[in-house]
Coordinates of C-alpha atoms in Angstrom, one line a residue:
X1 CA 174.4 115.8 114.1
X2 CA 176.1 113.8 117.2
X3 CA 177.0 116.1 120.3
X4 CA 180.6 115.4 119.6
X5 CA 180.2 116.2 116.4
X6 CA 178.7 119.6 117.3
X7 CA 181.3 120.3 119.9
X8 CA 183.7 120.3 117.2
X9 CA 182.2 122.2 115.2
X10 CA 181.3 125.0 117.6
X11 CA 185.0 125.2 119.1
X12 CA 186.6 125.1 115.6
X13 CA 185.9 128.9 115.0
X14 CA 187.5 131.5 116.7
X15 CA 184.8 132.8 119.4
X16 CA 185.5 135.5 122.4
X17 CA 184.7 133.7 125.5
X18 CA 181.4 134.8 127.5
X19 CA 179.6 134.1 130.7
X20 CA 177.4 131.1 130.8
X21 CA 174.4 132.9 131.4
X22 CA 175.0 135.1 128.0
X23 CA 175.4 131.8 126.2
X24 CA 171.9 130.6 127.4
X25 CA 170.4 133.4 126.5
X26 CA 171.4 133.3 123.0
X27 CA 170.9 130.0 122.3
X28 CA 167.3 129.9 123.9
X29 CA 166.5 133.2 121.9
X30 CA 163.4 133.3 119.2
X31 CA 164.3 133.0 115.6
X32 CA 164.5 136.2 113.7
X33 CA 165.2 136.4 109.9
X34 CA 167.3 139.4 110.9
X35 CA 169.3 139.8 114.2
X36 CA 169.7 143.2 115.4
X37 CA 172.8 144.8 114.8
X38 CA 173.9 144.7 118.4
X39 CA 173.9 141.0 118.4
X40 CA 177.3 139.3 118.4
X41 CA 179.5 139.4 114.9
X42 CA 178.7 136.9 112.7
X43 CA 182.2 134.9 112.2
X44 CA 183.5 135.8 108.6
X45 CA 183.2 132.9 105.9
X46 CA 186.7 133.0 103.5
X47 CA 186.2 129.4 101.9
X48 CA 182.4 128.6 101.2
X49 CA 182.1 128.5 97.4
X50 CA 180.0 130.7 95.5
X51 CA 177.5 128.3 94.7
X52 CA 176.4 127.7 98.3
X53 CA 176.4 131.3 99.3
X54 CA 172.3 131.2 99.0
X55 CA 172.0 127.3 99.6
X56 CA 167.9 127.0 101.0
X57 CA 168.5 124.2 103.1
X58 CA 172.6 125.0 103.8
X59 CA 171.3 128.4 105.3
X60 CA 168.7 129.1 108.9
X61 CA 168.1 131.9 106.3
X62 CA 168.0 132.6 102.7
X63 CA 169.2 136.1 103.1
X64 CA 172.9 136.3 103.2
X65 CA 175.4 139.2 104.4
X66 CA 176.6 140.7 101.6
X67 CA 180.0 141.7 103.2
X68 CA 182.6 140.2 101.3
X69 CA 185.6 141.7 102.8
X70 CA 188.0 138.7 104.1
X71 CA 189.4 138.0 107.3
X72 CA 193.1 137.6 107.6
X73 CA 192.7 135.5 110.4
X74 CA 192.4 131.5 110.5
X75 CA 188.8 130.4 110.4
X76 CA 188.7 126.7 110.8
X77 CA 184.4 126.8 110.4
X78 CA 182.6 124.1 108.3
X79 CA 182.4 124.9 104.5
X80 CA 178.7 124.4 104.4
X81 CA 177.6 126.8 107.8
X82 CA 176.2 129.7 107.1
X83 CA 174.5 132.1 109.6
X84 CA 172.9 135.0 109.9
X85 CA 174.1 138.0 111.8
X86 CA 173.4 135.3 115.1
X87 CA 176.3 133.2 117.4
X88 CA 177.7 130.2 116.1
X89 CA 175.8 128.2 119.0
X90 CA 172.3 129.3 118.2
X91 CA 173.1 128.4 114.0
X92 CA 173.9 125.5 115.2
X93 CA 170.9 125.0 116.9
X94 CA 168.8 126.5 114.3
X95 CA 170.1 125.6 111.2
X96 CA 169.6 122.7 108.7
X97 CA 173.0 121.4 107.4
X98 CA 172.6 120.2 103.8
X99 CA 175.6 120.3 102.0
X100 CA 173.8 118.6 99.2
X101 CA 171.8 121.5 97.7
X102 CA 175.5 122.5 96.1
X103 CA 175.5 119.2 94.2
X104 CA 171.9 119.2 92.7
X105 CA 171.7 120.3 89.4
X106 CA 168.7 122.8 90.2
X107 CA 170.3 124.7 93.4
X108 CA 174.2 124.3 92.5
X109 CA 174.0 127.7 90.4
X110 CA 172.7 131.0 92.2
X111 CA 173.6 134.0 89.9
X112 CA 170.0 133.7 87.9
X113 CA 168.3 137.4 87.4
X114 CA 165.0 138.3 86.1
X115 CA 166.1 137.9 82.8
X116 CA 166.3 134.3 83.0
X117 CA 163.4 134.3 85.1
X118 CA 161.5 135.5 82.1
X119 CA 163.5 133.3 79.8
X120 CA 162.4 129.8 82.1
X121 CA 158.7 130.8 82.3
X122 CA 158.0 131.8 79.4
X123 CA 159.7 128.5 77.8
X124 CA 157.2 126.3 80.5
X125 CA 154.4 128.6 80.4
X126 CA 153.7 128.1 76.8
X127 CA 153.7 125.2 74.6
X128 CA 152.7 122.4 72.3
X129 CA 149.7 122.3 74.7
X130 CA 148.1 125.6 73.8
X131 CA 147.4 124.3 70.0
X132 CA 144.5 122.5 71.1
X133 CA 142.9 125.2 73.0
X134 CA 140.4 126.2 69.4
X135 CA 139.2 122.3 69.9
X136 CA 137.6 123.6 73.3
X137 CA 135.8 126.3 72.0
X138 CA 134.0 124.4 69.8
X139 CA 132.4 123.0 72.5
X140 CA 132.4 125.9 74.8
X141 CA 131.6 128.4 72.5
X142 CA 132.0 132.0 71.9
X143 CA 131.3 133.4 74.9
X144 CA 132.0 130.7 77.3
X145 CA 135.5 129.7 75.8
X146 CA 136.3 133.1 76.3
X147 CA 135.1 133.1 80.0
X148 CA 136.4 130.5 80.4
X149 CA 140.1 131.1 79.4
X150 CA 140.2 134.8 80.5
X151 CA 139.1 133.2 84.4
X152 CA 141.8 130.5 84.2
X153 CA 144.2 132.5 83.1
X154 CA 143.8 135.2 86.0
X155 CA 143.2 132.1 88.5
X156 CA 146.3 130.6 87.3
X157 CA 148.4 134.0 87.5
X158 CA 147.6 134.4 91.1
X159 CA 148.6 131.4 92.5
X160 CA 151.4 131.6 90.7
X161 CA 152.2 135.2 92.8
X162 CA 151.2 132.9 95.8
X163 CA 154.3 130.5 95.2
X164 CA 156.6 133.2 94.0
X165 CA 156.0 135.2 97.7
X166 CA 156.1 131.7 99.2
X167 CA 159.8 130.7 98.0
X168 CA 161.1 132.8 101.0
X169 CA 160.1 132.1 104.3
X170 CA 161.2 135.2 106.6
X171 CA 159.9 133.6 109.5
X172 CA 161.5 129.7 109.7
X173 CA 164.5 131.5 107.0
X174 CA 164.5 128.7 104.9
X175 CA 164.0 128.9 100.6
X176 CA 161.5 126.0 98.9
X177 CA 163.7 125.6 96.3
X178 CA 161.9 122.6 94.7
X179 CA 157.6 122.1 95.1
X180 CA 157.7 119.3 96.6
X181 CA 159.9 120.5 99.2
X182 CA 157.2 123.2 99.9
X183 CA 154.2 120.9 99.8
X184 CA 156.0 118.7 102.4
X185 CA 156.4 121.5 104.7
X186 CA 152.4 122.3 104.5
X187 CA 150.8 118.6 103.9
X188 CA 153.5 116.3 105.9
X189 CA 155.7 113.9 104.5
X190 CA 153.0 111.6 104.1
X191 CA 150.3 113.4 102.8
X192 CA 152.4 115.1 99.7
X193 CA 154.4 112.3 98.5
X194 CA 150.3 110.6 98.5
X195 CA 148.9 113.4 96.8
X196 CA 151.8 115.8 95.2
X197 CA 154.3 113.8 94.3
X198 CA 152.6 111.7 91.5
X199 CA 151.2 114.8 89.7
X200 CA 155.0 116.7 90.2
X201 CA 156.5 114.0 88.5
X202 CA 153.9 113.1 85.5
X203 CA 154.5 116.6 84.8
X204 CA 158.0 116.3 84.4
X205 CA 158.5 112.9 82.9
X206 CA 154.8 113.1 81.0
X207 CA 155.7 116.4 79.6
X208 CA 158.9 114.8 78.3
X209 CA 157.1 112.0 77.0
X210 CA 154.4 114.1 75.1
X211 CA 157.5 116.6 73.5
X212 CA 158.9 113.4 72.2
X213 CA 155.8 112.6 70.4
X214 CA 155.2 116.0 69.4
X215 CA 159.1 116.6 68.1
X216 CA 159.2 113.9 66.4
X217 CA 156.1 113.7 64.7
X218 CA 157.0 117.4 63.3
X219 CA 160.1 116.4 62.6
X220 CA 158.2 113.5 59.9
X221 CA 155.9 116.5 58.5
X222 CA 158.9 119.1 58.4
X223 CA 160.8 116.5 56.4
X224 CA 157.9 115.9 54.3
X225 CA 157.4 119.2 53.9
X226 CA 160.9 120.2 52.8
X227 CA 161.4 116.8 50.7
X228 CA 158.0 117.9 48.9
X229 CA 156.2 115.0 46.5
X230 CA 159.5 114.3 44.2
X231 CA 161.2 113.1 46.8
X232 CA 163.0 109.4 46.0
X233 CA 164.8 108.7 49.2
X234 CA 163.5 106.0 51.8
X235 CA 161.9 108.2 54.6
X236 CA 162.5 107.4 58.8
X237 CA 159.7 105.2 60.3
X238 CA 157.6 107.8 63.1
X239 CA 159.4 105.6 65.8
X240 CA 162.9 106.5 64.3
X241 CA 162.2 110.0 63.8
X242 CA 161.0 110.0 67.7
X243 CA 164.6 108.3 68.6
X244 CA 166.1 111.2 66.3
X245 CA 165.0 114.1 68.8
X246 CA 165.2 111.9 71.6
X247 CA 169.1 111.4 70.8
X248 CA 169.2 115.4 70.4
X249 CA 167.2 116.3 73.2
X250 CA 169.8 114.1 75.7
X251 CA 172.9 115.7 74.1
X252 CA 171.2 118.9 75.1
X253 CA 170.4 117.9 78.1
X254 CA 173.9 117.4 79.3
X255 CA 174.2 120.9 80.5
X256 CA 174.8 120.8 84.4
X257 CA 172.3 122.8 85.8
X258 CA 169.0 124.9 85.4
X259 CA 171.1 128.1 85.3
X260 CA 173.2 126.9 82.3
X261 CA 170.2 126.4 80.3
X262 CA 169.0 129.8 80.2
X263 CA 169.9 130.4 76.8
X264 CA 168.6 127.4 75.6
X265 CA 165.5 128.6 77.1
X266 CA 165.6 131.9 75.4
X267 CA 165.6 130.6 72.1
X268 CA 162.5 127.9 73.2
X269 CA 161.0 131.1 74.1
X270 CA 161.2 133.1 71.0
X271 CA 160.4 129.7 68.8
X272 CA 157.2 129.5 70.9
X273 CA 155.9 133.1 70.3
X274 CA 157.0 132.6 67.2
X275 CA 155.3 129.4 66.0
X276 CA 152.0 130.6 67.8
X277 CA 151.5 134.0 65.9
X278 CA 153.0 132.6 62.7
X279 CA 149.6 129.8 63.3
X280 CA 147.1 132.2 63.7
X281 CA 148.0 135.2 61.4
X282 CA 148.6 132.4 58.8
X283 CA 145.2 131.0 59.4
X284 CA 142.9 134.6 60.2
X285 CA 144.8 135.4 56.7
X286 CA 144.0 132.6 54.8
X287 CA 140.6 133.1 56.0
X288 CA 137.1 131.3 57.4
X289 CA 137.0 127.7 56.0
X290 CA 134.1 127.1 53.6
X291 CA 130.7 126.7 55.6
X292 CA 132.7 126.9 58.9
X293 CA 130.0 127.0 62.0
X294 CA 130.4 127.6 65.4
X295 CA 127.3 126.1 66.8
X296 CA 128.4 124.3 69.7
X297 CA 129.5 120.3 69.2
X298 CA 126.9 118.4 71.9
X299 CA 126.1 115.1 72.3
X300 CA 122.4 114.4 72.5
X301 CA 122.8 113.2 76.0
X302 CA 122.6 115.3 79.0
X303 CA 125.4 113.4 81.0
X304 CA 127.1 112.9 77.9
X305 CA 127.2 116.7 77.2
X306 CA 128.1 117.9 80.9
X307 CA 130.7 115.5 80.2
X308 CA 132.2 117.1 77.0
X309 CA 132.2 120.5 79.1
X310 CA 134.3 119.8 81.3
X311 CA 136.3 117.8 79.3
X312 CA 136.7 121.6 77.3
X313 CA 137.7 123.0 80.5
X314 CA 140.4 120.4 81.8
X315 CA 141.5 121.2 78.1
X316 CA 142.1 124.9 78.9
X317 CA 143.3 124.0 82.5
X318 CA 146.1 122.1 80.9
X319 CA 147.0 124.9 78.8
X320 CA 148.4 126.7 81.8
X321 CA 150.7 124.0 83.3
X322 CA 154.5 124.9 84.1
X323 CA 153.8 125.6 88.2
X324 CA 155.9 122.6 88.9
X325 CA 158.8 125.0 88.1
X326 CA 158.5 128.1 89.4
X327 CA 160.2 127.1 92.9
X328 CA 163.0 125.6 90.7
X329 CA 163.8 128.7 88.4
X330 CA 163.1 131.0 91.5
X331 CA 166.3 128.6 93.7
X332 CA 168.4 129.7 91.4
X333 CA 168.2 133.2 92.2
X334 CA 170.5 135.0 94.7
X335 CA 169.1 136.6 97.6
X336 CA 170.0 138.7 100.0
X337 CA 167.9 140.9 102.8
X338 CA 167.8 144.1 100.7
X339 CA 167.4 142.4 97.4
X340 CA 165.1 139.0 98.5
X341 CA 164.5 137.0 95.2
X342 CA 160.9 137.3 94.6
X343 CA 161.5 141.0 93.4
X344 CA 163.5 140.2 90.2
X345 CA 161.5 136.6 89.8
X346 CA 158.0 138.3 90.1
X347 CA 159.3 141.0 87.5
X348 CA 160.1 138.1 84.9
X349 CA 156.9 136.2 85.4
X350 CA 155.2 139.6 84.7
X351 CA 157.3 140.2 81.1
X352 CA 156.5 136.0 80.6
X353 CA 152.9 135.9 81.0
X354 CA 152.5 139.1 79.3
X355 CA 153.8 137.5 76.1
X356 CA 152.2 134.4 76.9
X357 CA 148.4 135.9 76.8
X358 CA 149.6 137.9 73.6
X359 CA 150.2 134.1 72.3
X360 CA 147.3 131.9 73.7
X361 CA 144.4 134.5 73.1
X362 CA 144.9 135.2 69.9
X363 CA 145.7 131.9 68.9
X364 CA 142.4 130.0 70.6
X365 CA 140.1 132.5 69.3
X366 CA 141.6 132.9 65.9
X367 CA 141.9 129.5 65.4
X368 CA 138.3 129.2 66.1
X369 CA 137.4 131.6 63.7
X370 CA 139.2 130.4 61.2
X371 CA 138.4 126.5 61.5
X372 CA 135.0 126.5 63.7
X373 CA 134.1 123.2 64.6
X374 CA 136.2 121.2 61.9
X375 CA 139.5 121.8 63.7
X376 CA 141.0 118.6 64.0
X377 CA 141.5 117.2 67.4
X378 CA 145.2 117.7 67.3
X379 CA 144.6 121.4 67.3
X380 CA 146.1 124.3 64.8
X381 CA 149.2 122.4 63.5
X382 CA 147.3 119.5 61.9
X383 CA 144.6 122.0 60.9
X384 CA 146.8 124.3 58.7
X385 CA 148.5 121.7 57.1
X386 CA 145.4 119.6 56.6
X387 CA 143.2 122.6 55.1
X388 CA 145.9 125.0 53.8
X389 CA 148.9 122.3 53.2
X390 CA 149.1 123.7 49.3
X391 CA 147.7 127.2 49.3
X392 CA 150.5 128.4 52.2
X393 CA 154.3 128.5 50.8
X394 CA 156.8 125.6 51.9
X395 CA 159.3 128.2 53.8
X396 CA 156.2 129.5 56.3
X397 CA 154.8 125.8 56.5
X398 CA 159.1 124.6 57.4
X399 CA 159.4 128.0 59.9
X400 CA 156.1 126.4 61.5
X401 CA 157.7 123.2 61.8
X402 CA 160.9 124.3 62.6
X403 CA 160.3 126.5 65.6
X404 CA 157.9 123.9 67.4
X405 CA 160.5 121.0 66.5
X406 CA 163.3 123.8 68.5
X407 CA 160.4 124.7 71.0
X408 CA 159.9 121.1 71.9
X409 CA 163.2 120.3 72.7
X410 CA 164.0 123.6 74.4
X411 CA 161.1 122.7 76.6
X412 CA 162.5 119.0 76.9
X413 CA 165.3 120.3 78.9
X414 CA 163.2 122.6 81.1
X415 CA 161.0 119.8 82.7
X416 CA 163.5 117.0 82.8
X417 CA 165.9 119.2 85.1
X418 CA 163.6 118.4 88.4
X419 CA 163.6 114.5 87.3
X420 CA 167.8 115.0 86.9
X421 CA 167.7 116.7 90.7
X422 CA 165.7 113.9 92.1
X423 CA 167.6 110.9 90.6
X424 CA 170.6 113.0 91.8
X425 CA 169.4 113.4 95.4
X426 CA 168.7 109.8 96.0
X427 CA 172.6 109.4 94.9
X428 CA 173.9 111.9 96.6
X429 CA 171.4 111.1 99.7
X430 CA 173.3 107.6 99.9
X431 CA 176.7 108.0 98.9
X432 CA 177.2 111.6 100.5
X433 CA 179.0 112.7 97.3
X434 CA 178.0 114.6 94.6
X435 CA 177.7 113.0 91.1
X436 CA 181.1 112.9 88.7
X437 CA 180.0 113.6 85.1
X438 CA 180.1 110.4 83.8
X439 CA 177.5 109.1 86.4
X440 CA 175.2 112.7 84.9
X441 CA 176.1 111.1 81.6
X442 CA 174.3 108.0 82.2
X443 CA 171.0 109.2 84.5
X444 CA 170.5 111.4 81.5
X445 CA 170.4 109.4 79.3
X446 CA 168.5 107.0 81.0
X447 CA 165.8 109.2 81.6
X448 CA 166.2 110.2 78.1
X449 CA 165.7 106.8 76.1
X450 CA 162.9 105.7 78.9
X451 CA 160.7 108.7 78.0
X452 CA 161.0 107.1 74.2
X453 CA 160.3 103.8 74.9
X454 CA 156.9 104.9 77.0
X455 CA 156.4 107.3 73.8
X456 CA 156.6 104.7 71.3
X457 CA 154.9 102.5 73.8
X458 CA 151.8 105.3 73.9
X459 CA 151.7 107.5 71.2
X460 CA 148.5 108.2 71.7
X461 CA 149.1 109.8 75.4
X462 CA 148.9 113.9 73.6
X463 CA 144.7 112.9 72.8
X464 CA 144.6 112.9 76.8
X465 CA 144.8 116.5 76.9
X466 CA 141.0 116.7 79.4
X467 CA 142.4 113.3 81.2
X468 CA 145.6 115.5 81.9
X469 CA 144.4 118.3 82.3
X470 CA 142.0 117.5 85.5
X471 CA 145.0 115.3 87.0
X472 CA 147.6 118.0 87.2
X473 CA 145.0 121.1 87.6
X474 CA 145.6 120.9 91.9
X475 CA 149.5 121.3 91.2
X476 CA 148.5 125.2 89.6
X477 CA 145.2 126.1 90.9
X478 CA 144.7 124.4 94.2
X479 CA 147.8 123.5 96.1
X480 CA 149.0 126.9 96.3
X481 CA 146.1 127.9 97.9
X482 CA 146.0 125.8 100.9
X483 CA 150.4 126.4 101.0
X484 CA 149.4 130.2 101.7
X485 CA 146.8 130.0 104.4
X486 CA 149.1 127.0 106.0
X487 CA 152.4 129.0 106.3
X488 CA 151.1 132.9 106.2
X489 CA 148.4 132.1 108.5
X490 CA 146.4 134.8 107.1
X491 CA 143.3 136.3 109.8
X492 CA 140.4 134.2 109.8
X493 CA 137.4 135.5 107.6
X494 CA 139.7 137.7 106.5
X495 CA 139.2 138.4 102.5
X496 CA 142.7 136.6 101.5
X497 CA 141.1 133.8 104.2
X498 CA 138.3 133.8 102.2
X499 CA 139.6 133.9 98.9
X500 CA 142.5 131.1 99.1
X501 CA 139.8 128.8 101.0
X502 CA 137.3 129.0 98.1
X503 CA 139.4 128.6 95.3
X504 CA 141.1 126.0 96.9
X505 CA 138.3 124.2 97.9
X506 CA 136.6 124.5 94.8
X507 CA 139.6 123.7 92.1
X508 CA 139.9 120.2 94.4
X509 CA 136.1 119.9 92.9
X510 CA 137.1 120.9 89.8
X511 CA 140.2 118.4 89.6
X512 CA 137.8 115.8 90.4
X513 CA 135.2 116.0 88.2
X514 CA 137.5 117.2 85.2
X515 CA 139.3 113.9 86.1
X516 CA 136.0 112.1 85.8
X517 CA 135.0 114.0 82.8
X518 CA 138.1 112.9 81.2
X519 CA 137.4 109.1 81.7
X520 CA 134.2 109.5 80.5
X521 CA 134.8 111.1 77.3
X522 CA 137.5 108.7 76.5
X523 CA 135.6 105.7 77.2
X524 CA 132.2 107.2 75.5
X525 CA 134.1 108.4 72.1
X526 CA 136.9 106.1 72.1
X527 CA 140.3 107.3 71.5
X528 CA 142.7 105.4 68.6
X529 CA 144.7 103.1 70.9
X530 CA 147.9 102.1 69.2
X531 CA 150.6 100.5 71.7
X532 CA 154.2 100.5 69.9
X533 CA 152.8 101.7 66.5
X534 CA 153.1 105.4 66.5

């Protein structure tokens, strides 16, 4: 901002006159998250729109009066300053003026609660992904499947705390409203867009991608299934039923903002628990396959089987992907200094992953009783209809479908929003407007029918699941880690010092050598390459 610039802005609010030295001394003051109460009034805002009142990057701090009386006098301040309980001058100073946080589709809506918290979590937090989790186990085991998912699921829930507690930032009083945002602030410019950045936005638009495939390759079997084996009429090609959701999942998608979705996340939510127990009570009840065995699958090679290990575990790690988010759902909370957001957000993620272990557990070790080693590598879907397509009625095997077909396009919304808020930001970062709706319109749909072209393009991109996995396992396990000790500074050798170093440290390793594992196992077993022929 240009001095002139400032000037105006400082003398266009009514402010009582004080001595110069006073002045100094307020502007050269250290930053507090809360002034005390002695400091000078803050003046009183009567025009700034509700959906800036907790703006992250509007805002020297995320926690906002909550005095709401107005002022009968003329107050000729900016729209888009806020401050804190401090003199205009030293907001001025200390405050980062971005009027476009109320024009991005993530951060222009701030009345979420924990209810929707619990809604958007449990929506990302479970997923098409976890019906391959029996296909590691059969590599893993009994006993080290189980290890092996309880650990990654308690590894994965406390980093998760980590980010929830990092949203907020009492000291510098600014809100991470997006990941990246957040990673910048700890790595540098530089060093996240090199190393964040990539996996951020593969699991966004790869998430998309793979829901296409998955929706619309359900949406073949549901038709099948409903149409039975007297059907006459000329069925959709796999490519058109994929162009079917696609067209579905952008009409859905033209909801503004990550708030407005929440029921649409709701109902992804209750599809998801929904299709996951309906799999593996279907499947226990049925009962063990004949000659099922659970020895473990092993190549006779040594590297070969260290290989197909981790390729198991970068299986489970991408069972628990949905991190990317949490920031986002968390910005569209209010917050103030007696209620701070993390309180209601860390109370939803609580009810979420509650439901979500109730889902994945059962369903990775039931499906591994029930199947063994001859679950196909597609996971439990394929597996009950392949082995119990004509024993299990039409309704239970159309709910099935049904709910992931509603789950998939739920969760479509969910991950595209921070791919809307980016393609936004560069627009509203050049034009200094915010989008009209027919512009929305078009990046949507954009977005929408490039995600089908790459899905048609690669159909084969859900086999990656260990390839994924190991990519996008720093985003949940690691980065959060090194985010805590970099901006809570904990005491050195201290046990959260220890704790955040090692796990950091050592799911960087694991990334690595998941990565590599991944590579290795598709290149040694092959996978069915098909480019444009789903």
């Amino acid at each position: 901002m240009g001095e002139d610039h400032a000037k105006e802005m400082v003398f266009s609010a009514p402010i009582t006159p004080r001595p110069l030295a006073t002045i100094s001394e307020a502007v050269s003051a250290p930053t507090t998250p809360w002034p005390p109460t002695s400091a000078a009034p803050t003046p009183p805002i009567v025009s700034l729109p509700p959906s800036q009142l907790h703006s992250p990057s509007l805002t020297r701090s995320p926690l906002l009066p909550t005095n709401k009386t107005p002022n009968k006098s003329r107050n000729l301040t900016p729209r888009f300053i806020t401050p804190l309980g401090s003199p205009l001058r030293k907001a001025l100073k200390l405050t980062k003026l971005d009027p476009q946080d109320a024009w991005l589709p993530i951060t222009e809506s701030r009345n979420g609660n924990a209810y929707y918290a619990a809604f958007h979590t449990l929506c990302s937090g479970i997923g098409v992904q976890a019906l391959v989790l029996p296909v590691a186990f059969t590599i893993l085991g009994w006993t080290w499947g189980i290890i092996s998912l309880a650990l990654a699921f308690i590894w994965q829930l406390y980093t998760l705390y980590l980010m929830v507690q990092l949203h907020e930032s009492v000291e510098t009083g600014i809100r991470f409203s997006r990941y990246l945002q957040l990673a910048s602030a700890t790595f540098g410019d530089k060093m996240s867009k090199l190393f964040v950045a990539f996996p951020i936005m593969y699991l966004s638009g790869g998430t998309c991608v793979t829901l296409i495939i998955i929706g619309g390759s359900t949406s073949k079997l549901l038709y099948q299934t409903l149409c039975g084996a007297t059907c006459t009429t000329q069925p959709l090609t796999t490519a058109e039923w994929y162009l079917v959701f696609t067209c579905a999942a952008i009409v859905l998608s033209q909801l503004p903002n990550l708030n407005s979705i929440a029921g649409i996340s709701l109902v992804g939510a209750v599809t998801a628990v929904g299709y996951c127990t309906m799999l593996w009570t279907v499947s226990v009840a049925e009962g063990r396959l004949p000659g099922v065995s659970y020895n473990p699958v092993l190549s006779k090679r040594d590297i070969s089987r260290a290989f197909d290990i981790l390729n198991s575990l970068g299986i489970i790690a991408f069972a628990f992907r949905g991190h990317n988010l949490i920031l986002e759902i968390q910005a569209t909370m209010p917050s103030d200094e007696k209620h701070p957001s993390r309180i209601p957000m860390w109370r939803g993620v609580k009810v979420a992953y509650a439901l979500i272990a109730m889902c994945l557990f059962p369903l990775a070790i039931g499906g591994y009783w029930a199947y063994g080693r001859l679950i196909p590598a597609n996971g439990m879907l394929t597996a009950l209809f392949a082995f119990h397509g004509q024993d299990v009625a039409r309704t239970i095997l159309g709910f099935v479908s049904c709910f992931v077909i509603i789950n998939a396009l739920s969760s479509f919304q969910i991950y595209a929003m921070p791919v809307f808020d980016m393609m936004e930001s560069s627009y509203t970062t050049k034009f200094k407007k915010p989008c009209s709706w027919w512009l929305r319109v078009i990046i949507r749909a954009v977005f929408g029918f490039a995600s089908f072209f790459v899905a048609v393009a690669i159909p084969f991109l859900s086999s990656l699941a260990g390839l994924i996995g190991g990519i996008s396992l720093p985003v949940t396990l690691a980065y959060p880690c090194f985010m805590w000790l970099k901006m809570k500074k904990p005491n050195k050798f201290s046990p959260s010092w220890w704790i955040n170093w090692g796990l950091g440290l050592f799911g960087m390793g694991l990334s690595g050598i998941l990565t590599a594992a991944g590579l290795y196992v598709i290149i040694d077993t092959g996978v069915e390459v098909s480019f444009f022929n789903p």
